[in-house]
């Protein structure tokens, strides 16, 4: 499952014939702002980057009916499948957008708009020359820190030990975030749809007996981090 050299893309107009209903939007070269996608009345908005076939998005809309969950998936086929499952559930508190998730966070999400960003089993891009295509590169912290509200979370799961190390380093070095192991366990205890589970890759890797690493990084309140860095918005 890879995007080849297309990760920097945005915008190929993509035709699709099997419109699954009203839960799929194709961003094209000018995706809508997040505010245009979230129906009135939802104060709690979360984004999943790379939801694949959508098991987590579907479970999260059931587990948290007061939350709006937007899945941003680069691959049309997967987004379409996920949107079909969501449409069949009958729930309206979630949708799928075809776009590059990192770009969307950068330029279509206003500051402090999100209670959480979920990233489960992101593509590891194992070849050295492709490493820059990973989601968790050094530049991502500033992007996440801008869009996640105070005390919101970035939630991550991966089976790839090297990539887990990169996630821990990149997020661990960011003064705006702190790892919260208590929250990791709390969300696991809450059950499916709260964080980490279920996903297709999780199921596959559990069957294979692989070790899965799960992280919850809390966005520290701006009144604390702004004091340290002298940057960011006023509290
Ligand atoms: C390894 S799969 C994991 C799918 C799902 N999260 C799971 O655990 O079953 C990674 C997914 O991320 C998507 N993806 C990769 N880079 C992306 C990006 N920049 N924006 C949005 N989706 C992306 C891929 O198309 C793929 O569906």
Coordinates of C-alpha atoms and ligand atoms in Angstrom, one line a residue:
X1 CA 0.0 0.0 0.0
X2 CA 2.0 3.0 -1.1
X3 CA 1.4 6.2 -2.9
X4 CA 4.6 5.9 -4.9
X5 CA 5.9 9.4 -5.9
X6 CA 2.5 10.9 -5.5
X7 CA 2.6 12.0 -1.9
X8 CA 3.4 15.6 -2.6
X9 CA 0.3 15.7 -4.8
X10 CA -2.9 17.4 -4.3
X11 CA -5.5 17.8 -6.8
X12 CA -5.7 15.3 -9.5
X13 CA -9.4 15.3 -10.4
X14 CA -10.5 11.7 -9.7
X15 CA -13.5 10.2 -11.3
X16 CA -15.3 7.5 -9.4
X17 CA -18.4 5.7 -10.5
X18 CA -19.4 3.9 -7.3
X19 CA -20.5 6.8 -5.3
X20 CA -21.3 5.3 -1.9
X21 CA -23.8 7.9 -0.8
X22 CA -23.2 11.2 0.9
X23 CA -20.1 10.4 3.1
X24 CA -17.4 10.9 0.5
X25 CA -15.8 14.0 -0.8
X26 CA -13.0 14.3 -3.3
X27 CA -10.8 17.2 -2.4
X28 CA -9.4 17.7 -5.9
X29 CA -7.0 20.7 -6.3
X30 CA -9.0 22.9 -4.0
X31 CA -10.3 21.0 -1.0
X32 CA -12.8 22.7 1.3
X33 CA -11.9 24.1 4.6
X34 CA -12.7 21.9 7.6
X35 CA -15.4 24.4 8.7
X36 CA -17.2 23.7 5.5
X37 CA -17.3 20.0 6.2
X38 CA -18.4 19.9 9.9
X39 CA -22.2 20.3 10.4
X40 CA -23.4 22.9 12.9
X41 CA -23.5 21.8 16.5
X42 CA -20.3 19.7 16.7
X43 CA -17.9 21.3 19.1
X44 CA -15.7 18.2 19.2
X45 CA -13.9 17.5 15.9
X46 CA -11.3 14.8 15.3
X47 CA -9.3 13.8 12.2
X48 CA -7.9 10.5 11.3
X49 CA -5.0 10.6 8.8
X50 CA -4.9 7.5 6.5
X51 CA -8.0 5.6 7.7
X52 CA -7.6 3.0 4.9
X53 CA -10.8 0.9 4.8
X54 CA -12.3 2.9 7.6
X55 CA -12.7 0.5 10.5
X56 CA -11.7 3.1 13.1
X57 CA -13.8 6.0 11.6
X58 CA -16.9 3.8 11.6
X59 CA -16.3 2.6 15.2
X60 CA -15.5 6.1 16.4
X61 CA -18.7 7.6 15.0
X62 CA -20.6 4.9 17.0
X63 CA -18.6 5.2 20.2
X64 CA -18.7 9.0 20.2
X65 CA -21.9 10.3 18.7
X66 CA -21.2 13.9 19.8
X67 CA -17.9 14.0 18.0
X68 CA -17.4 14.6 14.3
X69 CA -14.8 12.4 12.8
X70 CA -13.2 13.3 9.5
X71 CA -11.0 10.6 7.8
X72 CA -8.5 12.0 5.3
X73 CA -7.4 9.3 2.9
X74 CA -5.1 9.7 0.0
X75 CA -6.2 6.6 -1.9
X76 CA -9.6 6.9 -3.5
X77 CA -10.4 3.2 -3.5
X78 CA -10.0 3.0 0.3
X79 CA -11.8 6.2 1.0
X80 CA -14.7 5.0 -1.1
X81 CA -14.8 1.7 0.8
X82 CA -14.7 3.5 4.1
X83 CA -17.4 6.0 3.1
X84 CA -19.6 3.1 2.0
X85 CA -19.3 1.5 5.4
X86 CA -20.1 4.8 7.1
X87 CA -23.1 5.4 4.8
X88 CA -24.4 1.9 5.6
X89 CA -24.1 2.7 9.3
X90 CA -26.6 5.5 8.8
X91 CA -24.5 7.8 11.0
X92 CA -23.9 11.4 10.0
X93 CA -21.2 12.4 12.4
X94 CA -18.3 11.4 10.1
X95 CA -17.1 11.6 6.6
X96 CA -14.2 10.7 4.3
X97 CA -12.2 13.2 2.3
X98 CA -9.7 12.3 -0.4
X99 CA -6.7 14.5 0.1
X100 CA -3.1 14.6 1.4
X101 CA -3.7 14.6 5.2
X102 CA -0.6 16.6 6.0
X103 CA -1.4 19.3 3.5
X104 CA -5.0 19.4 4.7
X105 CA -3.9 20.0 8.3
X106 CA -1.5 22.7 7.1
X107 CA -3.8 24.8 5.0
X108 CA -7.4 23.8 5.6
X109 CA -7.7 23.6 9.4
X110 CA -7.9 26.6 11.6
X111 CA -5.9 26.9 14.8
X112 CA -7.1 24.8 17.8
X113 CA -9.9 23.3 15.7
X114 CA -9.2 19.7 16.7
X115 CA -9.7 17.7 19.9
X116 CA -7.6 14.8 18.4
X117 CA -5.6 13.7 15.4
X118 CA -5.4 9.9 15.0
X119 CA -2.6 8.2 12.9
X120 CA -2.7 4.4 12.9
X121 CA -0.2 2.3 11.1
X122 CA 1.1 5.1 8.9
X123 CA 3.1 3.9 5.8
X124 CA 6.7 3.3 7.0
X125 CA 8.3 4.1 3.6
X126 CA 11.2 1.7 4.4
X127 CA 13.5 2.9 1.6
X128 CA 15.9 5.6 2.8
X129 CA 15.3 7.8 -0.1
X130 CA 11.5 7.8 0.6
X131 CA 11.8 8.6 4.3
X132 CA 10.7 12.2 3.7
X133 CA 7.3 10.9 2.8
X134 CA 6.6 9.7 6.3
X135 CA 3.9 11.6 8.2
X136 CA 6.1 12.0 11.3
X137 CA 8.9 14.0 9.9
X138 CA 10.4 16.9 11.9
X139 CA 8.1 19.5 10.4
X140 CA 4.9 17.8 11.5
X141 CA 5.0 18.9 15.2
X142 CA 4.4 22.5 14.4
X143 CA 1.5 21.5 12.1
X144 CA -0.1 19.4 14.8
X145 CA 0.6 21.9 17.6
X146 CA -1.3 24.6 15.6
X147 CA -4.4 22.6 14.9
X148 CA -4.8 20.6 18.1
X149 CA -6.4 22.5 21.0
X150 CA -5.0 22.7 24.5
X151 CA -5.1 19.3 26.2
X152 CA -6.1 17.7 22.9
X153 CA -4.2 14.6 21.7
X154 CA -2.2 13.1 18.8
X155 CA -2.8 9.4 19.0
X156 CA -0.5 7.0 17.1
X157 CA -0.1 3.2 16.6
X158 CA 2.5 1.4 14.6
X159 CA 4.0 -2.1 14.4
X160 CA 7.3 -0.7 12.9
X161 CA 9.9 -0.4 15.6
X162 CA 12.1 2.0 13.7
X163 CA 9.2 4.2 12.8
X164 CA 8.0 4.1 16.4
X165 CA 11.4 5.4 17.4
X166 CA 11.1 8.2 15.0
X167 CA 7.6 9.1 16.3
X168 CA 8.9 9.1 19.9
X169 CA 11.8 11.2 18.9
X170 CA 10.0 13.8 16.8
X171 CA 7.0 14.2 19.2
X172 CA 9.2 13.7 22.3
X173 CA 11.4 16.6 21.3
X174 CA 8.5 19.0 20.7
X175 CA 8.0 21.3 23.7
X176 CA 4.3 21.6 22.8
X177 CA 3.6 17.9 23.4
X178 CA 4.1 15.5 26.2
X179 CA 3.6 11.7 26.1
X180 CA 0.7 10.7 28.4
X181 CA 0.8 7.0 29.2
X182 CA -2.2 7.3 31.6
X183 CA -4.3 8.5 28.6
X184 CA -3.0 5.6 26.4
X185 CA -4.3 3.1 28.9
X186 CA -7.5 5.1 29.6
X187 CA -8.4 5.1 25.9
X188 CA -7.6 1.4 25.5
X189 CA -9.9 0.7 28.5
X190 CA -12.7 2.7 27.0
X191 CA -12.8 0.2 24.1
X192 CA -13.1 0.3 20.3
X193 CA -13.5 3.7 18.7
X194 CA -11.9 5.8 21.4
X195 CA -8.3 5.5 20.1
X196 CA -6.0 3.0 18.5
X197 CA -8.6 0.3 17.6
X198 CA -10.1 -1.2 15.6
X199 CA -8.1 -1.0 12.3
X200 CA -7.5 -3.5 9.5
X201 CA -3.8 -3.3 10.0
X202 CA -4.1 -3.7 13.7
X203 CA -6.1 -6.9 13.2
X204 CA -3.6 -8.3 10.7
X205 CA -0.6 -7.5 12.8
X206 CA -2.2 -8.9 16.0
X207 CA -2.8 -12.2 14.1
X208 CA 0.8 -12.2 13.1
X209 CA 1.9 -11.7 16.7
X210 CA 3.7 -8.4 16.0
X211 CA 4.4 -6.0 18.8
X212 CA 2.3 -2.9 18.4
X213 CA 3.3 0.4 20.0
X214 CA 0.7 3.0 20.9
X215 CA 1.2 6.6 21.9
X216 CA -0.9 9.4 23.2
X217 CA 0.8 12.9 23.0
X218 CA -1.0 15.6 24.8
X219 CA -1.0 19.2 23.4
X220 CA 0.3 21.2 26.4
X221 CA -1.8 24.4 27.1
X222 CA -0.5 27.3 25.1
X223 CA -0.1 29.5 28.2
X224 CA 2.7 27.1 29.2
X225 CA 4.4 26.4 25.9
X226 CA 4.2 30.0 24.6
X227 CA 6.1 31.1 27.8
X228 CA 8.8 28.7 26.8
X229 CA 9.0 29.5 23.1
X230 CA 7.8 33.1 22.9
X231 CA 5.6 32.0 20.0
X232 CA 2.1 30.9 19.2
X233 CA -1.2 32.5 20.0
X234 CA -2.3 34.3 23.1
X235 CA -4.0 32.1 25.7
Ligands
LIG1 C1 -0.7 1.2 6.1 S1 -2.2 1.9 5.7 C2 -3.1 1.9 7.3 C3 -4.6 2.0 7.1 C4 -5.4 2.1 8.5 N1 -5.0 3.2 9.3 C5 -5.3 0.8 9.2 O1 -4.6 0.8 10.3 O2 -5.8 -0.2 8.8 C6 -1.8 3.6 5.5 C7 -2.9 4.4 4.9 O3 -2.5 5.8 4.9 C8 -2.9 6.4 3.6 N2 -2.0 7.5 3.5 C9 -0.6 7.5 3.3 N3 -0.2 8.8 3.3 C10 -1.2 9.6 3.4 C11 -1.4 11.0 3.4 N4 -0.4 11.9 3.4 N5 -2.7 11.5 3.6 C12 -3.7 10.7 3.7 N6 -3.6 9.3 3.7 C13 -2.4 8.8 3.5 C14 -2.6 5.2 2.6 O4 -3.3 5.4 1.4 C15 -3.2 4.1 3.4 O5 -4.5 3.9 3.2

